[in-house]
PDB file of C-alpha atoms and ligand atoms in Angstrom:
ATOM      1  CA  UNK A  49      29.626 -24.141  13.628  1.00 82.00           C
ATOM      2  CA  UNK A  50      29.069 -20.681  13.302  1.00 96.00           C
ATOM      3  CA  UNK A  51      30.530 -18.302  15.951  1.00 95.00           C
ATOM      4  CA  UNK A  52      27.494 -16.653  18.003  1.00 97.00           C
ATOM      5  CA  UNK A  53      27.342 -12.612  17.791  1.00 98.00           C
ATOM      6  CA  UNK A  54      25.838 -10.248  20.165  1.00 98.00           C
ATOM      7  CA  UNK A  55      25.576  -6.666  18.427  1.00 98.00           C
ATOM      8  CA  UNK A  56      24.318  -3.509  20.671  1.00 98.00           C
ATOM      9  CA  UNK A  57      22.701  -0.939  18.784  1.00 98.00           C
ATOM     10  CA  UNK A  58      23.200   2.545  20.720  1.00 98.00           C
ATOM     11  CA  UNK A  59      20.919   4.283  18.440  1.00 98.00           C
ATOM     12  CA  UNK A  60      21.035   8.099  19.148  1.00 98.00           C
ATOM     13  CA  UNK A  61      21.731   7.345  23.158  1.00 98.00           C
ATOM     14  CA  UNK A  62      24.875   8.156  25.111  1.00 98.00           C
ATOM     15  CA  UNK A  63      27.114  10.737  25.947  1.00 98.00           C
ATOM     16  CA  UNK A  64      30.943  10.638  26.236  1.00 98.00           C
ATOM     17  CA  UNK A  65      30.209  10.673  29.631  1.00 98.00           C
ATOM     18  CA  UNK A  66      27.759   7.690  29.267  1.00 98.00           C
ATOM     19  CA  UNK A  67      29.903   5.561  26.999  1.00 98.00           C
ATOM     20  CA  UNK A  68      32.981   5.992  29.245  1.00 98.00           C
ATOM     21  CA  UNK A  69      30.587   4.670  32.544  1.00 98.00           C
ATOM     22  CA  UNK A  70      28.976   1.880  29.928  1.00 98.00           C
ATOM     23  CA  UNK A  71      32.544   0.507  28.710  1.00 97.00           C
ATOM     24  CA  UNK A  72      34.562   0.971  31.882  1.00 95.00           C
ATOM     25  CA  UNK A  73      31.794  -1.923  33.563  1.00 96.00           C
ATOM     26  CA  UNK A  74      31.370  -3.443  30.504  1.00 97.00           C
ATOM     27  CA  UNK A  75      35.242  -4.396  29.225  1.00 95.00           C
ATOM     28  CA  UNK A  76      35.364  -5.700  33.074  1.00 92.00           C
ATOM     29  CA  UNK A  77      33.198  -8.593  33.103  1.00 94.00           C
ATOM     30  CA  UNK A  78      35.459 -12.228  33.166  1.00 92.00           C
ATOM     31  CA  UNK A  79      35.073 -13.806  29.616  1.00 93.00           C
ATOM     32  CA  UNK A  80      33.556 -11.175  27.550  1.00 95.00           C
ATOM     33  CA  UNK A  81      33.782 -12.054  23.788  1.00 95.00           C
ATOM     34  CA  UNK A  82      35.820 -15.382  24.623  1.00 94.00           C
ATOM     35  CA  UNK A  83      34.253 -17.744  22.520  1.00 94.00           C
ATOM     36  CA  UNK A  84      31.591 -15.388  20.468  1.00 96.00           C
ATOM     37  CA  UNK A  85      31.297 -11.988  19.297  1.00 97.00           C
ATOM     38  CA  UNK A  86      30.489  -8.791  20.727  1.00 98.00           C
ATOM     39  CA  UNK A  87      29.746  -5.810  18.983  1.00 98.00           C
ATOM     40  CA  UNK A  88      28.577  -2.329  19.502  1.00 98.00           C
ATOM     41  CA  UNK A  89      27.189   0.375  17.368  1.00 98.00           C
ATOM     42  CA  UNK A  90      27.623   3.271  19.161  1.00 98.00           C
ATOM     43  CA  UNK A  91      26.509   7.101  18.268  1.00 98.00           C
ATOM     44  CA  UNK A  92      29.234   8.618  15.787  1.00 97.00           C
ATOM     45  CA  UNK A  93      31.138  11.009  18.760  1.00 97.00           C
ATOM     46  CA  UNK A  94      31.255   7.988  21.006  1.00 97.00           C
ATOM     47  CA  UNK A  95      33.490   5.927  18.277  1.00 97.00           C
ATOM     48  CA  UNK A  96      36.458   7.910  19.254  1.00 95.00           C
ATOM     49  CA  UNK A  97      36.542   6.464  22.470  1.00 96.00           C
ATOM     50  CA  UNK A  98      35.835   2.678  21.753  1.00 97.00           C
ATOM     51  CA  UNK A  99      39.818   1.877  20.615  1.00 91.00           C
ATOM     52  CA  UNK A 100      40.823   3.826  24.102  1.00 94.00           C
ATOM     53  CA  UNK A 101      38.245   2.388  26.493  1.00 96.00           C
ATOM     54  CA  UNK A 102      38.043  -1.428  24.879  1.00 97.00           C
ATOM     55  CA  UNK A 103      41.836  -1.924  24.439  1.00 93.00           C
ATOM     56  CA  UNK A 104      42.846  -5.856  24.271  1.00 94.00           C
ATOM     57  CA  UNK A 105      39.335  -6.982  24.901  1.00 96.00           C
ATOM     58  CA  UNK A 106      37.831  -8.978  22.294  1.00 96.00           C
ATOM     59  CA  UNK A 107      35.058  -7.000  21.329  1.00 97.00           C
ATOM     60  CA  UNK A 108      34.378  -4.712  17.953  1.00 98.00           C
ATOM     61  CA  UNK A 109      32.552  -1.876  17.108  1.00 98.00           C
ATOM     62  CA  UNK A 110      31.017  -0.128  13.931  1.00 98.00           C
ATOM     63  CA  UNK A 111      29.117   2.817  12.956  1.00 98.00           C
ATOM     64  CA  UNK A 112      24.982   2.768  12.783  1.00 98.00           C
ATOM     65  CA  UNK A 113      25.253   4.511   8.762  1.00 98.00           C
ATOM     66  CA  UNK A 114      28.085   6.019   6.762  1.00 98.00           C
ATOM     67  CA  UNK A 115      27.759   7.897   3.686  1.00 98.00           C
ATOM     68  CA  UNK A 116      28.951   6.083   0.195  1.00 98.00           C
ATOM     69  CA  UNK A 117      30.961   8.542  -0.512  1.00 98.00           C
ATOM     70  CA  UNK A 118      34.762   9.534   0.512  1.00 98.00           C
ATOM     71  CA  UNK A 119      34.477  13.259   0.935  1.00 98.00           C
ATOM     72  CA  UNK A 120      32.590  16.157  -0.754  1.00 98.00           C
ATOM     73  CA  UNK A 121      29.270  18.452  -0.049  1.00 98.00           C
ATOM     74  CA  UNK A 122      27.136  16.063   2.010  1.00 98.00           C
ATOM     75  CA  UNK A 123      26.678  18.599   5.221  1.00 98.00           C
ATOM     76  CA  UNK A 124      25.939  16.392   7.858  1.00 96.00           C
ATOM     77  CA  UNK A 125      27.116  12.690   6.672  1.00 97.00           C
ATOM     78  CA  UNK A 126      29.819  10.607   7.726  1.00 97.00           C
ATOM     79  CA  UNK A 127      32.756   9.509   5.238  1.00 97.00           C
ATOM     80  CA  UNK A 128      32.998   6.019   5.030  1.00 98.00           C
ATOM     81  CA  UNK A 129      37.544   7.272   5.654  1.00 97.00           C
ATOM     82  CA  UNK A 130      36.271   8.888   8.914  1.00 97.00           C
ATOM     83  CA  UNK A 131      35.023   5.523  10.460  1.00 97.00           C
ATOM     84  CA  UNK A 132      38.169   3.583   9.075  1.00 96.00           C
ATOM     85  CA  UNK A 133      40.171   5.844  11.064  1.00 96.00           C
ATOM     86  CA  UNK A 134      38.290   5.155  14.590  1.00 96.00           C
ATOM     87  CA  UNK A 135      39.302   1.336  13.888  1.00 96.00           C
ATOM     88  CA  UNK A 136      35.476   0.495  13.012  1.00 97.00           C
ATOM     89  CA  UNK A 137      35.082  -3.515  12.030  1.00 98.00           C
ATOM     90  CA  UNK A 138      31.938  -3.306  10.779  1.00 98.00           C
ATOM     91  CA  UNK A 139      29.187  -0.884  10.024  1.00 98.00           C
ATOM     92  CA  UNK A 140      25.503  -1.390  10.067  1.00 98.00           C
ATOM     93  CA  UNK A 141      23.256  -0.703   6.937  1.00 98.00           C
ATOM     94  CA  UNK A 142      19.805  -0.045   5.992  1.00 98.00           C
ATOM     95  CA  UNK A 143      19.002  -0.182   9.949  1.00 98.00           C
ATOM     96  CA  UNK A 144      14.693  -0.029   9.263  1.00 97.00           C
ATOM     97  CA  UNK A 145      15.020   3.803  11.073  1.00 97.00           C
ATOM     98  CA  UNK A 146      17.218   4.893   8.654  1.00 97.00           C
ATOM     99  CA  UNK A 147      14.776   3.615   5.738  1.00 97.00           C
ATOM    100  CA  UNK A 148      12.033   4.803   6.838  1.00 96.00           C
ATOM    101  CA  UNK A 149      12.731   7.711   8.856  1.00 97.00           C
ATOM    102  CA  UNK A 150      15.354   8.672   6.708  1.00 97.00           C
ATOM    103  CA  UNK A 151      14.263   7.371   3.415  1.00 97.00           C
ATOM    104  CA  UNK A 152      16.923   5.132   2.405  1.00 97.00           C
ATOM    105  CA  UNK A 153      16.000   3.163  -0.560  1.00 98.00           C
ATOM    106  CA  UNK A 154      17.238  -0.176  -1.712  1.00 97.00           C
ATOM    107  CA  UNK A 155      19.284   1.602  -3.838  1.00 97.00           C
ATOM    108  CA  UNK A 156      20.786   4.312  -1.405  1.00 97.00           C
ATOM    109  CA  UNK A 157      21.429   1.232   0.587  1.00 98.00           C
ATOM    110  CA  UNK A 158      23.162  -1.177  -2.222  1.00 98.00           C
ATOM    111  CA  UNK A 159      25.663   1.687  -2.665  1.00 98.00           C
ATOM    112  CA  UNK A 160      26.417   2.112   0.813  1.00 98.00           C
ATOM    113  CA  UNK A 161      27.291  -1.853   0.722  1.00 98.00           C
ATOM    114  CA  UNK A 162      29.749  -1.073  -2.276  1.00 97.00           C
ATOM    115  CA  UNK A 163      31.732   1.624  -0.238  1.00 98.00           C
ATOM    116  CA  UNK A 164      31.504  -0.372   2.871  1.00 98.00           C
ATOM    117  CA  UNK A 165      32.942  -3.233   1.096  1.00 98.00           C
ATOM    118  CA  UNK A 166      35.832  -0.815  -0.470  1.00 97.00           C
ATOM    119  CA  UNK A 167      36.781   0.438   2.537  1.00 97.00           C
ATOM    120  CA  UNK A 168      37.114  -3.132   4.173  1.00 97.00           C
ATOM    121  CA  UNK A 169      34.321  -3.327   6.450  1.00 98.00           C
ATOM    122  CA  UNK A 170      31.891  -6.007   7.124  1.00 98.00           C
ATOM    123  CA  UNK A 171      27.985  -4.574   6.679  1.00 98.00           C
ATOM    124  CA  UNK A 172      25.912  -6.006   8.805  1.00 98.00           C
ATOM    125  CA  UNK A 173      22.233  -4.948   6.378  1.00 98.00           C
ATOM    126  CA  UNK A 174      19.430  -4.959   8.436  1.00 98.00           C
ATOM    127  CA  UNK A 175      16.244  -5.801   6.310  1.00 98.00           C
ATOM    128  CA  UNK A 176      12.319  -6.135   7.913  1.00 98.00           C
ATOM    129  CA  UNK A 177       9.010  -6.123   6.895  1.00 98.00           C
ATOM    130  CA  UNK A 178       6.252  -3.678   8.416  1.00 97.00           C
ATOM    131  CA  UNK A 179       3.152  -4.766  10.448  1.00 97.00           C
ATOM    132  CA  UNK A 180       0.895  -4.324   7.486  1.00 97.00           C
ATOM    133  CA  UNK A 181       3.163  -6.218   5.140  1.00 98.00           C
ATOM    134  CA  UNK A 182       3.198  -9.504   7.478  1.00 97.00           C
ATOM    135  CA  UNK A 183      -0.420  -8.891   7.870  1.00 97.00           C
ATOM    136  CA  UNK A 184      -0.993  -8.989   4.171  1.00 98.00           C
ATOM    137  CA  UNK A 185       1.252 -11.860   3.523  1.00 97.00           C
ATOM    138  CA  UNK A 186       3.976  -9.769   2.188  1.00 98.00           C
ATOM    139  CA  UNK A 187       7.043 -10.411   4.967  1.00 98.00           C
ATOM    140  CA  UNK A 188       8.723 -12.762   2.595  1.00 98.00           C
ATOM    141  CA  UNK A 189       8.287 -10.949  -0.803  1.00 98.00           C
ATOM    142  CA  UNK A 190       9.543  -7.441   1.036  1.00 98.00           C
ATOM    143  CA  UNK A 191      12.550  -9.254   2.663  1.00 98.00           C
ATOM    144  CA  UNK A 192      14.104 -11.362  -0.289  1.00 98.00           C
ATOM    145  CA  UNK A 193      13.773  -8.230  -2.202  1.00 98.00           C
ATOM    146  CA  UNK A 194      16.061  -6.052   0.323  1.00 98.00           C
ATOM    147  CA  UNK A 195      18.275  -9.233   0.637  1.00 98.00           C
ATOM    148  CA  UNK A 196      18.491  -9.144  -3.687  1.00 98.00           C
ATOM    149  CA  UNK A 197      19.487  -5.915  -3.597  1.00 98.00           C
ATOM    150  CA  UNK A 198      22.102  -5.976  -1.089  1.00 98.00           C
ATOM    151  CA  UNK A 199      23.992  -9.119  -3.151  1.00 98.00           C
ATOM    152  CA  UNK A 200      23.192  -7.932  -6.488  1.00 96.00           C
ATOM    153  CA  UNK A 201      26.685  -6.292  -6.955  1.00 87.00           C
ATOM    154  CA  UNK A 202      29.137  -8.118  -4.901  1.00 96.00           C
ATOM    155  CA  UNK A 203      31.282 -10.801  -5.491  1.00 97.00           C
ATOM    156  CA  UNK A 204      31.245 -13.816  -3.949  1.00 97.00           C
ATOM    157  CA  UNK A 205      34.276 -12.861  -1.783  1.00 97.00           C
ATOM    158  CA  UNK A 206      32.550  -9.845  -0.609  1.00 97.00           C
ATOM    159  CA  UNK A 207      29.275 -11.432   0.338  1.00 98.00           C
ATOM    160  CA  UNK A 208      31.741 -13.711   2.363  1.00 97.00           C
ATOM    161  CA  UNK A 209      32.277 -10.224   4.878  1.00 97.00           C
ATOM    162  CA  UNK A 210      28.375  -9.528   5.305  1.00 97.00           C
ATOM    163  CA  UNK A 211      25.837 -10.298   7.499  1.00 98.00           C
ATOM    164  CA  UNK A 212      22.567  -9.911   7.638  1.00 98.00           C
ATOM    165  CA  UNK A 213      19.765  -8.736  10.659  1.00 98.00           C
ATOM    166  CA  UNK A 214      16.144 -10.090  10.414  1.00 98.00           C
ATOM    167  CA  UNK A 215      14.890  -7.294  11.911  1.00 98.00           C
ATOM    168  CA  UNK A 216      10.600  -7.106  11.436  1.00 98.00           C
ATOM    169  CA  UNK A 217       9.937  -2.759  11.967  1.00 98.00           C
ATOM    170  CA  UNK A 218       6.835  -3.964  14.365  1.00 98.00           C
ATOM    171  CA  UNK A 219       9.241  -5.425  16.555  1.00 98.00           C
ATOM    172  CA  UNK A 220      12.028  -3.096  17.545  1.00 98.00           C
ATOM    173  CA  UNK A 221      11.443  -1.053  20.353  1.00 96.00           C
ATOM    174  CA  UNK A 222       7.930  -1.904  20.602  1.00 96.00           C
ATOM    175  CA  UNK A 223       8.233  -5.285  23.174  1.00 95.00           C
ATOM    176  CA  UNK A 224       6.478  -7.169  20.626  1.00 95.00           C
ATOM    177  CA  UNK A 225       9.210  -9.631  19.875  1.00 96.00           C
ATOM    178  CA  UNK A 226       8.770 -12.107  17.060  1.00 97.00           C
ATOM    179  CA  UNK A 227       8.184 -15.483  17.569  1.00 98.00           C
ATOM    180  CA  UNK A 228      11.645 -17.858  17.415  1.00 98.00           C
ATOM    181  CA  UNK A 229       9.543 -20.145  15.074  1.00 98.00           C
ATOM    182  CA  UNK A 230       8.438 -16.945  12.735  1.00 98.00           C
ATOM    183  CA  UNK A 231      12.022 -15.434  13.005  1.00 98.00           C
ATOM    184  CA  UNK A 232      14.000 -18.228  12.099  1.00 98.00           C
ATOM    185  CA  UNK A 233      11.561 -19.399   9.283  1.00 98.00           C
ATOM    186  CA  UNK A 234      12.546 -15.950   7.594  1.00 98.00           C
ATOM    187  CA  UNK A 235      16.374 -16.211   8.856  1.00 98.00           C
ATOM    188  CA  UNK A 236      16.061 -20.043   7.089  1.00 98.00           C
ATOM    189  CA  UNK A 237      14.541 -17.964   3.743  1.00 98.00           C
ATOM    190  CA  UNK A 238      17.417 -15.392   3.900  1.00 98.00           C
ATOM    191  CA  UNK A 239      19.968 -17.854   4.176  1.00 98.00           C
ATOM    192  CA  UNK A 240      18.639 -19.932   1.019  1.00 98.00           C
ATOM    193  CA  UNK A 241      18.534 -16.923  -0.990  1.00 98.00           C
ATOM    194  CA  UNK A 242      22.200 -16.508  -0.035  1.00 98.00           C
ATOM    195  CA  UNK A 243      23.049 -20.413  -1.493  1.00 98.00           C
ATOM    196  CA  UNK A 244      20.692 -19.370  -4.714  1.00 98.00           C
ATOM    197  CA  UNK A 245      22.156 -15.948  -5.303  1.00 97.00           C
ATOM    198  CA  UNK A 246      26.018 -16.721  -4.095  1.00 97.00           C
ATOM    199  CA  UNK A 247      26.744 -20.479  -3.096  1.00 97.00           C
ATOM    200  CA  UNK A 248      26.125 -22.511  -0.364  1.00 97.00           C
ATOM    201  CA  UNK A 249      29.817 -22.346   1.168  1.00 97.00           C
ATOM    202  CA  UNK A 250      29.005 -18.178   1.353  1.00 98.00           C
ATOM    203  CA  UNK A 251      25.587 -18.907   2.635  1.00 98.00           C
ATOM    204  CA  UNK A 252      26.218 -21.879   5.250  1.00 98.00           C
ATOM    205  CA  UNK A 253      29.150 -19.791   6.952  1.00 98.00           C
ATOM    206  CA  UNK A 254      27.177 -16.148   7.004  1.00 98.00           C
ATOM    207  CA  UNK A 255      25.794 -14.688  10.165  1.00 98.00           C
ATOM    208  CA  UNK A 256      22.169 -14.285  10.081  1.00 98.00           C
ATOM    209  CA  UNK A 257      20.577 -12.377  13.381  1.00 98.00           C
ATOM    210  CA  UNK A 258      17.554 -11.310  14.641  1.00 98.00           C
ATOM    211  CA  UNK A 259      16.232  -8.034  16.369  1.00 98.00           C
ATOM    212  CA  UNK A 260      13.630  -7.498  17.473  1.00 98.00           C
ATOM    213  CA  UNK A 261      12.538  -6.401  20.761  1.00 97.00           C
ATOM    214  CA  UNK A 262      15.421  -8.969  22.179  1.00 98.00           C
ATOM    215  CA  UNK A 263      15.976  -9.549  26.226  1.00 98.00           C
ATOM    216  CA  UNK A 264      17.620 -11.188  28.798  1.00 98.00           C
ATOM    217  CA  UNK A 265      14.226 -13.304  29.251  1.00 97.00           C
ATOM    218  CA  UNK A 266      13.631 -14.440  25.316  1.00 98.00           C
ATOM    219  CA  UNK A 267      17.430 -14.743  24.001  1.00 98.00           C
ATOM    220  CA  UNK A 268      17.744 -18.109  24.608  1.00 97.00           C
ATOM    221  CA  UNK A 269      14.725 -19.420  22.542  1.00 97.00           C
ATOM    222  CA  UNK A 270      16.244 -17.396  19.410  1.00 98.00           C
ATOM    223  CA  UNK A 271      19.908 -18.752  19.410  1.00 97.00           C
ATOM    224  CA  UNK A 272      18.194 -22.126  20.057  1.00 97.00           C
ATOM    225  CA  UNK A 273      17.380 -21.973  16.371  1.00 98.00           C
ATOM    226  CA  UNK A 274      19.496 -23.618  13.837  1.00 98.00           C
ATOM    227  CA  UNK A 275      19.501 -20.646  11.203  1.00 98.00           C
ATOM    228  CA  UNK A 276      20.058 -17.426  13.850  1.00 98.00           C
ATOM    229  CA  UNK A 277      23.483 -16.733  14.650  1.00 98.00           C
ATOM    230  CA  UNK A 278      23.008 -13.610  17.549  1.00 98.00           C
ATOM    231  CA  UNK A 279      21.063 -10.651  18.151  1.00 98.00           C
ATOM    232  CA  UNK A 280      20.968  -7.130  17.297  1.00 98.00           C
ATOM    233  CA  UNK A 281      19.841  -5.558  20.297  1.00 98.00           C
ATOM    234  CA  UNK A 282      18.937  -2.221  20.522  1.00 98.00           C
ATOM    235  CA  UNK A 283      17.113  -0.892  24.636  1.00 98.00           C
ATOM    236  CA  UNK A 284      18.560  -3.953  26.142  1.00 98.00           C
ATOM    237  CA  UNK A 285      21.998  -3.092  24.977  1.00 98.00           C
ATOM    238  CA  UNK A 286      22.059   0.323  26.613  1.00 98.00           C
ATOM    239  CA  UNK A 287      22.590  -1.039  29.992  1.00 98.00           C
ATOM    240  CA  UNK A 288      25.885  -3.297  31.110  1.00 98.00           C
ATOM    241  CA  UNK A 289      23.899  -5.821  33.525  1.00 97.00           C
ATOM    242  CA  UNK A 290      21.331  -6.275  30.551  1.00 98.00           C
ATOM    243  CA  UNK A 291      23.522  -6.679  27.446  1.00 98.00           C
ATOM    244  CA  UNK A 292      25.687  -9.104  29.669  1.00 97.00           C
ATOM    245  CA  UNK A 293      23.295 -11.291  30.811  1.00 97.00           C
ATOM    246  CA  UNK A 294      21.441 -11.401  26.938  1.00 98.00           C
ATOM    247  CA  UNK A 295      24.935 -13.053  26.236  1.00 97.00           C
ATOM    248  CA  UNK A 296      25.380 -15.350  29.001  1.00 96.00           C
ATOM    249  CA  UNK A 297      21.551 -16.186  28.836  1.00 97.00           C
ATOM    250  CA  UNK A 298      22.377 -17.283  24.941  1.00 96.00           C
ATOM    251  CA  UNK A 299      25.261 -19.310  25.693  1.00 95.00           C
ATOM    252  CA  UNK A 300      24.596 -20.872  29.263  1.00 90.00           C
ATOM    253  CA  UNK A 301      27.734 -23.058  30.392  1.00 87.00           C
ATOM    254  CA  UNK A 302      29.593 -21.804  27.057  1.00 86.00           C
ATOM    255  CA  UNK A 303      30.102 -18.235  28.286  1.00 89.00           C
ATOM    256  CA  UNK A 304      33.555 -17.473  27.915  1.00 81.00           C
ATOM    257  CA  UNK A 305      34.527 -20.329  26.960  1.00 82.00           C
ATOM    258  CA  UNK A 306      36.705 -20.810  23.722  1.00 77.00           C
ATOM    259  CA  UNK A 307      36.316 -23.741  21.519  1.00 63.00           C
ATOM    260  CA  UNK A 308      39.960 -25.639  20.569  1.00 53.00           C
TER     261      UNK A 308
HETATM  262  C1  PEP B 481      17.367  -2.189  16.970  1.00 68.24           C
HETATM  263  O1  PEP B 481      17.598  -1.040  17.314  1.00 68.24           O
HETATM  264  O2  PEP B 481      17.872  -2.634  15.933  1.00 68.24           O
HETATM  265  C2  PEP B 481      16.496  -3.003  17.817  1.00 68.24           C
HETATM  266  C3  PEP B 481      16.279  -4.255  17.496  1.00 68.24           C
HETATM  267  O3  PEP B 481      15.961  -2.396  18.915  1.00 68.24           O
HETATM  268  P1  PEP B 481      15.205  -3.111  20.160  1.00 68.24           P
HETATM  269  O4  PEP B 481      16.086  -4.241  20.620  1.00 68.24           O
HETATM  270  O5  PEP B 481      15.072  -2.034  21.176  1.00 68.24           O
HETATM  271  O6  PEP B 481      13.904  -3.619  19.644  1.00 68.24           O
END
């Protein structure tokens, strides 16, 4: 049984200030990540307070995008050393904002999976089709290509730290979630192409999530589904009351509790 995962993605949102407010309610609340995983991805400057303000608590944190590289004339970009040093678990990669705002290709993305994986962090790779290429019957070609190129180079223990986030561009931020039946038919595809490129032990035991437009109201449908393991949630994560009740929406009577 895999463990369930609830990621908030800060995007660019959130002072010190803010972060400091978010946590201080946040850590507070009885059973928080007892029994699943919480995660955040906060803006870079808010990192340095997640070790201080999270403590014993059982929840992670990672950065939204780090540079491949360990040091060296990138003006601007975050060494993947920097994050290691602010205690970051994970770090998220090839979020659909940095690809397409940013222009992060497959490639740009594949290497940033190398150094992640050097530096001991899990990648969670977000991959997503646009509106037009659902409507043209492209979805699946689009994501099993992004999902090739993040495996092509790792071994099979390294695929063992990744996850993946179904994350369709039309979706996020636009309140146009995806169907649970659409989203886990693609989270089901991902998955396979995890048993044919690595094995089936690597693929049955990998978190898969969806994001998407995710709430309080339509969480529960989604984890309902046999092949999606959380959410990455990015508005309703920016709130306490909102994020918490996404998780205890998901898990029902389970909340807080730990398995034996
Ligand atoms: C995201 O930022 O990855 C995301 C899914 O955003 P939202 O939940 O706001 O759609």
């Amino acid at each position: 049984m895999r463990e369930k995962i609830f990621a908030g993605n800060w995007k660019m949102n959130k002072t010190l200030a803010e972060t400091e407010a978010f946590l201080q309610e946040f850590v507070n609340y009885p059973g928080i990540g007892r029994g699943h995983q919480v995660l955040f991805f906060p803006p870079f400057t808010a990192l340095v307070l997640m070790k201080e303000l999270i403590g014993s608590v059982p929840i992670q944190w990672g950065s939204q995008n780090m540079h491949s590289k360990d040091s060296g004339a990138f003006t601007g970009e975050i060494s993947p050393l920097m994050l290691a040093e602010l205690g970051c678990s994970h770090v998220l990669i090839g979020h659909s904002e940095r690809r397409e705002i940013f222009g992060e290709s497959d490639a740009m993305v594949a290497e940033k999976i190398a150094a992640a994986h050097k530096h001991g962090f899990k990648p969670m790779v977000c991959v997503g089709e646009t509106l037009e290429e659902r409507k043209g019957g492209q979805a699946d070609v689009k994501v099993l290509r992004q999902v090739d190129s993040a495996l092509a180079d790792l071994t099979a223990e390294q695929a063992a730290r990744q996850s993946f986030a179904y994350e369709p561009i039309w979706a996020i931020g636009t309140g146009l979630n995806a169907s649970s039946g659409d989203a886990q038919t693609m989270c089901a595809l991902i998955r396979k192409r995890v048993t044919e490129k690595v094995s089936e032990d690597v693929s049955a035991a990998m978190p898969i999530l969806y994001g998407g437009s995710v709430k309080p109201g339509n969480i529960a449908e989604y984890l309902q589904q046999p092949d999606i393991d959380g959410a990455l949630v990015g508005g309703a994560s920016l709130k306490p009351d909102s994020f918490l009740e996404i998780i205890k929406n998901a898990l029902g009577d389970l909340f807080g509790q730990v398995a034996n």
